[in-house]
Amino acid sequence: MSIATNDNLGSDFDRGKSGSGVIEVERKSDWDALNRSPFTFRHHLEHHPLFAIPRLVNIAESAVEKRGPRNVYVPDDPELKNLPWKQRLPEAVRRIEGGSLWLKISQLQELHSDYRDLLQDILAQMEDFSGLPLRRTVTWAGLTVFIASPNVVTPYHFDHDTNFLFQIRGEKDVYLFDRSVVLEQEIEHFYAGDLMAGKFREGMIDKSGVFHLAPGTAVHHPPLAPHLIKNADNVSISLSMFYADRFLDERARTYQANYCMRRLGLRPRPPGQDPFRDRLKSAAINIFSKSHPKTQDDILYSGIRRVLSPRRGANRIVKRALHGAG
């Protein structure tokens, strides 16, 4: 599964299929907080063969051979960088235990049908628990796995998507912050392309909740909820399952329009204060977005990149389109 648009939703999601028991639910009421507040739950992936390190390395090597390294992140270490990919991945994994590095394999569902099936199972279960028609509204969903050394810290940041972090091996603490700590300008810059636009400030740690993850536990991150993650003194394997829907994508385009308006000296209203103006702003950015997006990056950023391109007069067009829509 990659893109789930109006045209191909039916082929990407089996709406009649129920989940196969990946997630264990103790209190179904927890899912009432979906996209609003974090919550934890148990899962059954901690011994799943799809997440054994040799299997993941094989999947990553195959992906690099067929598609290039776009799905695989390996640290920019001088010694690793000089190795061919066939040696670089196993060497990076060998160094995980005693080093201070992390690896990422993105969009697993694109690399093997077993991960695609798993993603569909998880989405089906989440739809059952939440009572929301997720598979009708999802525009993008995916699985990304992280393998990290002991005591590695993932810096403070926030993400566009609805996210669920499944702990498979090792332990870690996830610090999830109240959405109120994020400034509107930070979100605007994030949607203009600065993925680390969120700034950690003194005193903010008091506005976080700490969720300790061990194998078999998971935590839900609401969209745009800032977080930082600290590994315990162990190798960690975590799976991020995420999805975006039409509401999140439209809100993102509203923030992008606000970014453009602020650059033009205007003082735009935040999303949610005036739905009619929000729709105007989103539509203005959508004019420049790719009509047939192939990646999540295309969905989120193709429009704003064209607007900001110095070779286009898009800023002037957007200014006219947004006149009076502050």
mmCIF file of C-alpha atoms in Angstrom:
data_model
loop_
_atom_site.group_PDB
_atom_site.id
_atom_site.type_symbol
_atom_site.label_atom_id
_atom_site.label_comp_id
_atom_site.label_asym_id
_atom_site.label_seq_id
_atom_site.Cartn_x
_atom_site.Cartn_y
_atom_site.Cartn_z
ATOM 1 C CA MET A 1 0.000 0.000 0.000
ATOM 2 C CA SER A 2 1.196 3.452 -0.858
ATOM 3 C CA ILE A 3 -1.260 6.163 -1.731
ATOM 4 C CA ALA A 4 -4.913 5.761 -0.922
ATOM 5 C CA THR A 5 -6.729 8.423 -2.925
ATOM 6 C CA ASN A 6 -10.338 8.801 -3.948
ATOM 7 C CA ASP A 7 -9.571 6.847 -7.115
ATOM 8 C CA ASN A 8 -7.829 3.823 -5.665
ATOM 9 C CA LEU A 9 -9.067 3.438 -2.100
ATOM 10 C CA GLY A 10 -10.969 0.326 -3.033
ATOM 11 C CA SER A 11 -7.873 -1.425 -4.338
ATOM 12 C CA ASP A 12 -5.609 -0.376 -1.455
ATOM 13 C CA PHE A 13 -7.849 -1.369 1.442
ATOM 14 C CA ASP A 14 -10.009 -4.402 2.037
ATOM 15 C CA ARG A 15 -12.829 -2.707 3.917
ATOM 16 C CA GLY A 16 -14.546 -5.951 4.709
ATOM 17 C CA LYS A 17 -11.550 -7.431 6.457
ATOM 18 C CA SER A 18 -11.282 -7.455 10.256
ATOM 19 C CA GLY A 19 -7.982 -7.260 12.120
ATOM 20 C CA SER A 20 -6.193 -10.467 13.066
ATOM 21 C CA GLY A 21 -5.350 -9.654 16.689
ATOM 22 C CA VAL A 22 -2.092 -7.702 16.483
ATOM 23 C CA ILE A 23 -3.408 -5.243 19.087
ATOM 24 C CA GLU A 24 -4.710 -6.240 22.494
ATOM 25 C CA VAL A 25 -7.383 -3.963 23.913
ATOM 26 C CA GLU A 26 -8.038 -3.776 27.645
ATOM 27 C CA ARG A 27 -10.241 -0.657 27.537
ATOM 28 C CA LYS A 28 -11.893 0.102 24.233
ATOM 29 C CA SER A 29 -12.768 3.538 25.645
ATOM 30 C CA ASP A 30 -9.073 4.494 25.328
ATOM 31 C CA TRP A 31 -9.615 4.707 21.587
ATOM 32 C CA ASP A 32 -12.117 7.524 22.085
ATOM 33 C CA ALA A 33 -9.022 9.714 22.621
ATOM 34 C CA LEU A 34 -7.610 8.903 19.165
ATOM 35 C CA ASN A 35 -5.876 11.962 17.656
ATOM 36 C CA ARG A 36 -6.537 14.011 20.812
ATOM 37 C CA SER A 37 -4.557 12.440 23.656
ATOM 38 C CA PRO A 38 -1.808 9.815 23.955
ATOM 39 C CA PHE A 39 -2.607 6.369 25.318
ATOM 40 C CA THR A 40 -0.847 3.019 25.599
ATOM 41 C CA PHE A 41 -1.910 -0.487 24.641
ATOM 42 C CA ARG A 42 -0.442 -3.957 24.294
ATOM 43 C CA HIS A 43 0.437 -5.745 21.068
ATOM 44 C CA HIS A 44 1.721 -9.122 19.854
ATOM 45 C CA LEU A 45 4.623 -8.161 17.591
ATOM 46 C CA GLU A 46 7.495 -8.611 20.051
ATOM 47 C CA HIS A 47 8.323 -12.118 18.767
ATOM 48 C CA HIS A 48 7.107 -11.660 15.213
ATOM 49 C CA PRO A 49 9.555 -13.076 12.630
ATOM 50 C CA LEU A 50 9.077 -10.028 10.381
ATOM 51 C CA PHE A 51 11.072 -7.982 12.906
ATOM 52 C CA ALA A 52 14.021 -10.284 13.487
ATOM 53 C CA ILE A 53 17.182 -8.348 12.632
ATOM 54 C CA PRO A 54 18.408 -10.789 9.924
ATOM 55 C CA ARG A 55 15.015 -10.512 8.181
ATOM 56 C CA LEU A 56 15.088 -6.736 8.334
ATOM 57 C CA VAL A 57 18.641 -6.589 6.986
ATOM 58 C CA ASN A 58 17.665 -8.861 4.076
ATOM 59 C CA ILE A 59 14.655 -6.685 3.286
ATOM 60 C CA ALA A 60 16.807 -3.534 3.414
ATOM 61 C CA GLU A 61 19.522 -5.021 1.182
ATOM 62 C CA SER A 62 16.940 -6.140 -1.349
ATOM 63 C CA ALA A 63 15.343 -2.702 -1.322
ATOM 64 C CA VAL A 64 18.687 -0.997 -1.949
ATOM 65 C CA GLU A 65 19.440 -3.332 -4.865
ATOM 66 C CA LYS A 66 16.066 -2.767 -6.517
ATOM 67 C CA ARG A 67 15.208 0.831 -5.590
ATOM 68 C CA GLY A 68 18.379 2.509 -4.373
ATOM 69 C CA PRO A 69 18.833 3.667 -0.751
ATOM 70 C CA ARG A 70 15.724 5.869 -0.501
ATOM 71 C CA ASN A 71 13.959 3.523 1.947
ATOM 72 C CA VAL A 72 17.011 2.952 4.157
ATOM 73 C CA TYR A 73 18.782 5.399 6.458
ATOM 74 C CA VAL A 74 22.267 4.542 7.724
ATOM 75 C CA PRO A 75 24.303 7.086 9.741
ATOM 76 C CA ASP A 76 26.680 9.309 7.805
ATOM 77 C CA ASP A 77 29.664 7.635 9.431
ATOM 78 C CA PRO A 78 32.925 8.054 7.440
ATOM 79 C CA GLU A 79 33.880 4.379 7.774
ATOM 80 C CA LEU A 80 30.423 3.115 6.886
ATOM 81 C CA LYS A 81 30.070 5.593 4.036
ATOM 82 C CA ASN A 82 33.039 4.098 2.196
ATOM 83 C CA LEU A 83 31.603 0.582 2.267
ATOM 84 C CA PRO A 84 29.386 -0.773 -0.530
ATOM 85 C CA TRP A 85 25.754 -1.081 0.557
ATOM 86 C CA LYS A 86 25.987 -4.878 0.702
ATOM 87 C CA GLN A 87 28.576 -4.519 3.486
ATOM 88 C CA ARG A 88 27.364 -1.241 4.980
ATOM 89 C CA LEU A 89 24.096 -2.557 6.402
ATOM 90 C CA PRO A 90 25.498 -5.646 8.184
ATOM 91 C CA GLU A 91 28.414 -3.578 9.509
ATOM 92 C CA ALA A 92 26.056 -0.907 10.842
ATOM 93 C CA VAL A 93 23.958 -3.580 12.566
ATOM 94 C CA ARG A 94 27.141 -5.108 14.039
ATOM 95 C CA ARG A 95 28.033 -1.727 15.532
ATOM 96 C CA ILE A 96 24.582 -1.094 16.988
ATOM 97 C CA GLU A 97 25.259 -2.884 20.268
ATOM 98 C CA GLY A 98 28.417 -1.000 21.209
ATOM 99 C CA GLY A 99 27.955 2.230 19.296
ATOM 100 C CA SER A 100 25.726 5.260 19.309
ATOM 101 C CA LEU A 101 23.787 5.067 16.097
ATOM 102 C CA TRP A 102 20.393 4.201 14.690
ATOM 103 C CA LEU A 103 19.055 2.740 11.458
ATOM 104 C CA LYS A 104 15.724 3.328 9.779
ATOM 105 C CA ILE A 105 13.906 1.273 7.152
ATOM 106 C CA SER A 106 10.985 3.272 5.789
ATOM 107 C CA GLN A 107 7.767 2.220 4.065
ATOM 108 C CA LEU A 108 8.179 -1.486 4.797
ATOM 109 C CA GLN A 109 4.800 -2.142 3.190
ATOM 110 C CA GLU A 110 6.322 -1.201 -0.168
ATOM 111 C CA LEU A 111 9.199 -3.645 0.223
ATOM 112 C CA HIS A 112 7.357 -6.936 0.866
ATOM 113 C CA SER A 113 3.741 -8.064 0.790
ATOM 114 C CA ASP A 114 3.995 -9.521 4.330
ATOM 115 C CA TYR A 115 4.396 -6.004 5.738
ATOM 116 C CA ARG A 116 1.575 -4.731 3.555
ATOM 117 C CA ASP A 117 -0.696 -7.431 4.961
ATOM 118 C CA LEU A 118 0.362 -6.535 8.501
ATOM 119 C CA LEU A 119 -0.420 -2.873 7.882
ATOM 120 C CA GLN A 120 -3.878 -3.761 6.598
ATOM 121 C CA ASP A 121 -4.497 -5.931 9.682
ATOM 122 C CA ILE A 122 -3.495 -3.109 12.034
ATOM 123 C CA LEU A 123 -5.637 -0.547 10.208
ATOM 124 C CA ALA A 124 -8.620 -2.904 10.277
ATOM 125 C CA GLN A 125 -8.280 -3.392 14.019
ATOM 126 C CA MET A 126 -7.926 0.329 14.647
ATOM 127 C CA GLU A 127 -11.043 0.966 12.629
ATOM 128 C CA ASP A 128 -12.925 -1.590 14.737
ATOM 129 C CA PHE A 129 -11.720 -0.090 18.017
ATOM 130 C CA SER A 130 -12.261 3.561 17.140
ATOM 131 C CA GLY A 131 -15.505 3.196 15.222
ATOM 132 C CA LEU A 132 -14.084 5.585 12.601
ATOM 133 C CA PRO A 133 -14.117 4.830 8.847
ATOM 134 C CA LEU A 134 -10.332 5.043 8.653
ATOM 135 C CA ARG A 135 -9.984 3.066 5.441
ATOM 136 C CA ARG A 136 -12.345 5.456 3.652
ATOM 137 C CA THR A 137 -10.510 8.600 4.729
ATOM 138 C CA VAL A 138 -6.844 7.556 4.853
ATOM 139 C CA THR A 139 -4.666 9.184 2.182
ATOM 140 C CA TRP A 140 -1.420 7.535 3.231
ATOM 141 C CA ALA A 141 -0.366 4.818 5.672
ATOM 142 C CA GLY A 142 2.914 3.103 6.333
ATOM 143 C CA LEU A 143 5.303 1.142 8.530
ATOM 144 C CA THR A 144 8.813 2.273 9.470
ATOM 145 C CA VAL A 145 11.189 0.339 11.710
ATOM 146 C CA PHE A 146 13.933 1.862 13.869
ATOM 147 C CA ILE A 147 16.937 -0.076 15.203
ATOM 148 C CA ALA A 148 18.920 1.937 17.746
ATOM 149 C CA SER A 149 21.939 1.626 20.015
ATOM 150 C CA PRO A 150 21.726 1.756 23.817
ATOM 151 C CA ASN A 151 21.015 5.204 25.299
ATOM 152 C CA VAL A 152 20.357 6.875 21.928
ATOM 153 C CA VAL A 153 18.095 9.944 22.169
ATOM 154 C CA THR A 154 15.681 10.915 19.405
ATOM 155 C CA PRO A 155 15.502 14.746 19.497
ATOM 156 C CA TYR A 156 12.356 16.741 20.216
ATOM 157 C CA HIS A 157 10.141 17.010 17.129
ATOM 158 C CA PHE A 158 6.585 16.546 15.908
ATOM 159 C CA ASP A 159 5.020 14.756 12.932
ATOM 160 C CA HIS A 160 2.143 15.308 10.544
ATOM 161 C CA ASP A 161 0.620 11.861 10.926
ATOM 162 C CA THR A 162 -1.430 9.931 13.405
ATOM 163 C CA ASN A 163 1.258 7.682 14.858
ATOM 164 C CA PHE A 164 1.589 4.511 16.930
ATOM 165 C CA LEU A 165 4.985 3.375 18.246
ATOM 166 C CA PHE A 166 5.191 -0.391 18.869
ATOM 167 C CA GLN A 167 8.121 -1.543 21.013
ATOM 168 C CA ILE A 168 9.518 -4.887 19.794
ATOM 169 C CA ARG A 169 12.892 -5.257 21.507
ATOM 170 C CA GLY A 170 14.502 -3.369 24.389
ATOM 171 C CA GLU A 171 12.995 -0.563 26.455
ATOM 172 C CA LYS A 172 12.689 3.197 26.073
ATOM 173 C CA ASP A 173 10.955 6.257 27.493
ATOM 174 C CA VAL A 174 8.746 8.347 25.235
ATOM 175 C CA TYR A 175 8.160 11.935 26.361
ATOM 176 C CA LEU A 176 4.954 13.216 24.769
ATOM 177 C CA PHE A 177 4.212 16.914 25.128
ATOM 178 C CA ASP A 178 0.962 18.819 25.276
ATOM 179 C CA ARG A 179 0.091 20.268 21.884
ATOM 180 C CA SER A 180 -0.187 23.727 23.482
ATOM 181 C CA VAL A 181 3.633 24.040 23.679
ATOM 182 C CA VAL A 182 3.886 24.279 19.881
ATOM 183 C CA LEU A 183 3.830 27.762 18.337
ATOM 184 C CA GLU A 184 1.751 28.415 15.218
ATOM 185 C CA GLN A 185 4.842 29.712 13.402
ATOM 186 C CA GLU A 186 6.677 26.464 14.198
ATOM 187 C CA ILE A 187 3.918 24.452 12.548
ATOM 188 C CA GLU A 188 3.894 26.787 9.550
ATOM 189 C CA HIS A 189 7.657 26.358 9.114
ATOM 190 C CA PHE A 190 7.296 22.593 9.518
ATOM 191 C CA TYR A 191 4.802 22.455 6.657
ATOM 192 C CA ALA A 192 7.040 24.726 4.591
ATOM 193 C CA GLY A 193 9.702 22.001 4.755
ATOM 194 C CA ASP A 194 11.616 22.457 8.027
ATOM 195 C CA LEU A 195 10.937 19.079 9.631
ATOM 196 C CA MET A 196 12.757 20.066 12.845
ATOM 197 C CA ALA A 197 10.940 23.391 13.225
ATOM 198 C CA GLY A 198 9.747 22.534 16.731
ATOM 199 C CA LYS A 199 12.068 24.084 19.335
ATOM 200 C CA PHE A 200 12.576 22.616 22.790
ATOM 201 C CA ARG A 201 12.461 25.369 25.407
ATOM 202 C CA GLU A 202 13.331 25.472 29.077
ATOM 203 C CA GLY A 203 10.500 24.342 31.325
ATOM 204 C CA MET A 204 8.702 22.386 28.610
ATOM 205 C CA ILE A 205 9.594 19.013 30.116
ATOM 206 C CA ASP A 206 7.006 19.733 32.826
ATOM 207 C CA LYS A 207 4.310 19.672 30.142
ATOM 208 C CA SER A 208 5.178 16.164 28.987
ATOM 209 C CA GLY A 209 3.878 12.753 29.943
ATOM 210 C CA VAL A 210 6.417 9.920 30.144
ATOM 211 C CA PHE A 211 5.455 6.563 28.647
ATOM 212 C CA HIS A 212 7.776 3.654 29.376
ATOM 213 C CA LEU A 213 7.758 1.141 26.531
ATOM 214 C CA ALA A 214 8.888 -2.472 26.839
ATOM 215 C CA PRO A 215 8.445 -5.286 24.308
ATOM 216 C CA GLY A 216 4.738 -5.801 23.709
ATOM 217 C CA THR A 217 3.680 -2.235 24.563
ATOM 218 C CA ALA A 218 2.844 0.687 22.270
ATOM 219 C CA VAL A 219 1.894 4.349 22.572
ATOM 220 C CA HIS A 220 -0.288 6.571 20.402
ATOM 221 C CA HIS A 221 1.125 9.947 19.292
ATOM 222 C CA PRO A 222 -1.591 12.395 18.156
ATOM 223 C CA PRO A 223 -0.762 14.454 15.055
ATOM 224 C CA LEU A 224 1.587 17.389 15.732
ATOM 225 C CA ALA A 225 2.141 16.184 19.317
ATOM 226 C CA PRO A 226 5.808 16.938 20.128
ATOM 227 C CA HIS A 227 7.885 14.103 21.517
ATOM 228 C CA LEU A 228 11.413 13.033 22.328
ATOM 229 C CA ILE A 229 12.562 9.489 22.970
ATOM 230 C CA LYS A 230 15.310 8.088 25.197
ATOM 231 C CA ASN A 231 16.510 4.521 24.770
ATOM 232 C CA ALA A 232 17.351 2.529 27.870
ATOM 233 C CA ASP A 233 20.748 0.831 28.125
ATOM 234 C CA ASN A 234 19.795 -1.720 25.472
ATOM 235 C CA VAL A 235 19.455 -2.222 21.743
ATOM 236 C CA SER A 236 15.981 -1.142 20.696
ATOM 237 C CA ILE A 237 13.747 -2.178 17.819
ATOM 238 C CA SER A 238 10.591 -0.105 17.393
ATOM 239 C CA LEU A 239 7.921 -0.058 14.717
ATOM 240 C CA SER A 240 6.154 3.149 13.783
ATOM 241 C CA MET A 241 2.738 2.662 12.184
ATOM 242 C CA PHE A 242 1.298 5.909 10.875
ATOM 243 C CA TYR A 243 -1.456 7.240 8.700
ATOM 244 C CA ALA A 244 -2.766 10.569 7.455
ATOM 245 C CA ASP A 245 -6.262 11.449 6.319
ATOM 246 C CA ARG A 246 -7.939 14.156 4.274
ATOM 247 C CA PHE A 247 -8.553 16.375 7.305
ATOM 248 C CA LEU A 248 -4.858 16.370 8.282
ATOM 249 C CA ASP A 249 -3.738 17.019 4.693
ATOM 250 C CA GLU A 250 -6.168 19.908 4.257
ATOM 251 C CA ARG A 251 -5.097 21.408 7.576
ATOM 252 C CA ALA A 252 -1.467 21.133 6.444
ATOM 253 C CA ARG A 253 -2.243 23.147 3.304
ATOM 254 C CA THR A 254 -3.964 25.775 5.463
ATOM 255 C CA TYR A 255 -0.773 26.104 7.514
ATOM 256 C CA GLN A 256 1.222 26.379 4.284
ATOM 257 C CA ALA A 257 -1.032 29.194 3.083
ATOM 258 C CA ASN A 258 -0.560 30.916 6.456
ATOM 259 C CA TYR A 259 3.202 30.587 6.035
ATOM 260 C CA CYS A 260 2.990 32.334 2.654
ATOM 261 C CA MET A 261 0.700 35.036 4.008
ATOM 262 C CA ARG A 262 2.997 35.739 6.950
ATOM 263 C CA ARG A 263 5.908 36.123 4.502
ATOM 264 C CA LEU A 264 3.821 38.708 2.666
ATOM 265 C CA GLY A 265 3.363 40.733 5.868
ATOM 266 C CA LEU A 266 -0.138 39.497 6.707
ATOM 267 C CA ARG A 267 -1.343 38.088 10.036
ATOM 268 C CA PRO A 268 -3.323 34.944 9.199
ATOM 269 C CA ARG A 269 -5.781 33.242 11.513
ATOM 270 C CA PRO A 270 -4.797 29.764 12.767
ATOM 271 C CA PRO A 271 -6.636 26.769 11.293
ATOM 272 C CA GLY A 272 -9.923 25.977 12.988
ATOM 273 C CA GLN A 273 -11.049 29.534 13.692
ATOM 274 C CA ASP A 274 -12.870 30.014 10.392
ATOM 275 C CA PRO A 275 -13.626 26.821 8.390
ATOM 276 C CA PHE A 276 -14.634 28.785 5.277
ATOM 277 C CA ARG A 277 -11.339 30.686 5.160
ATOM 278 C CA ASP A 278 -9.476 27.451 5.901
ATOM 279 C CA ARG A 279 -11.041 25.859 2.821
ATOM 280 C CA LEU A 280 -10.050 28.843 0.681
ATOM 281 C CA LYS A 281 -6.462 28.664 1.897
ATOM 282 C CA SER A 282 -6.201 24.908 1.413
ATOM 283 C CA ALA A 283 -7.640 25.179 -2.087
ATOM 284 C CA ALA A 284 -5.151 27.927 -3.008
ATOM 285 C CA ILE A 285 -2.196 25.667 -2.146
ATOM 286 C CA ASN A 286 -3.847 22.615 -3.686
ATOM 287 C CA ILE A 287 -3.887 24.356 -7.081
ATOM 288 C CA PHE A 288 -0.115 23.906 -7.173
ATOM 289 C CA SER A 289 0.010 20.357 -5.759
ATOM 290 C CA LYS A 290 0.708 17.379 -7.986
ATOM 291 C CA SER A 291 -2.541 16.045 -9.385
ATOM 292 C CA HIS A 292 -1.340 12.438 -9.207
ATOM 293 C CA PRO A 293 0.921 12.200 -6.134
ATOM 294 C CA LYS A 294 3.031 9.072 -5.805
ATOM 295 C CA THR A 295 4.482 9.617 -2.335
ATOM 296 C CA GLN A 296 3.459 11.188 0.944
ATOM 297 C CA ASP A 297 6.031 13.889 0.247
ATOM 298 C CA ASP A 298 4.146 14.695 -2.976
ATOM 299 C CA ILE A 299 0.870 14.975 -1.061
ATOM 300 C CA LEU A 300 2.250 17.263 1.630
ATOM 301 C CA TYR A 301 4.920 19.347 -0.041
ATOM 302 C CA SER A 302 4.561 19.453 -3.839
ATOM 303 C CA GLY A 303 2.207 22.453 -3.662
ATOM 304 C CA ILE A 304 4.200 24.591 -1.249
ATOM 305 C CA ARG A 305 7.457 23.878 -3.089
ATOM 306 C CA ARG A 306 5.957 25.153 -6.321
ATOM 307 C CA VAL A 307 4.542 28.204 -4.563
ATOM 308 C CA LEU A 308 7.929 29.055 -3.067
ATOM 309 C CA SER A 309 9.903 28.334 -6.225
ATOM 310 C CA PRO A 310 11.718 31.511 -7.323
ATOM 311 C CA ARG A 311 11.068 30.540 -10.946
ATOM 312 C CA ARG A 312 7.319 30.901 -10.556
ATOM 313 C CA GLY A 313 5.084 33.853 -9.864
ATOM 314 C CA ALA A 314 3.136 31.642 -7.489
ATOM 315 C CA ASN A 315 3.547 33.947 -4.499
ATOM 316 C CA ARG A 316 1.673 36.674 -6.351
ATOM 317 C CA ILE A 317 -1.050 34.229 -7.412
ATOM 318 C CA VAL A 318 -1.449 32.917 -3.865
ATOM 319 C CA LYS A 319 -1.571 36.477 -2.529
ATOM 320 C CA ARG A 320 -4.450 37.290 -4.880
ATOM 321 C CA ALA A 321 -6.217 34.029 -4.074
ATOM 322 C CA LEU A 322 -5.889 34.585 -0.332
ATOM 323 C CA HIS A 323 -6.791 38.279 -0.358
ATOM 324 C CA GLY A 324 -9.242 38.786 2.469
ATOM 325 C CA ALA A 325 -8.860 35.192 3.746
ATOM 326 C CA GLY A 326 -6.550 36.030 6.666
#
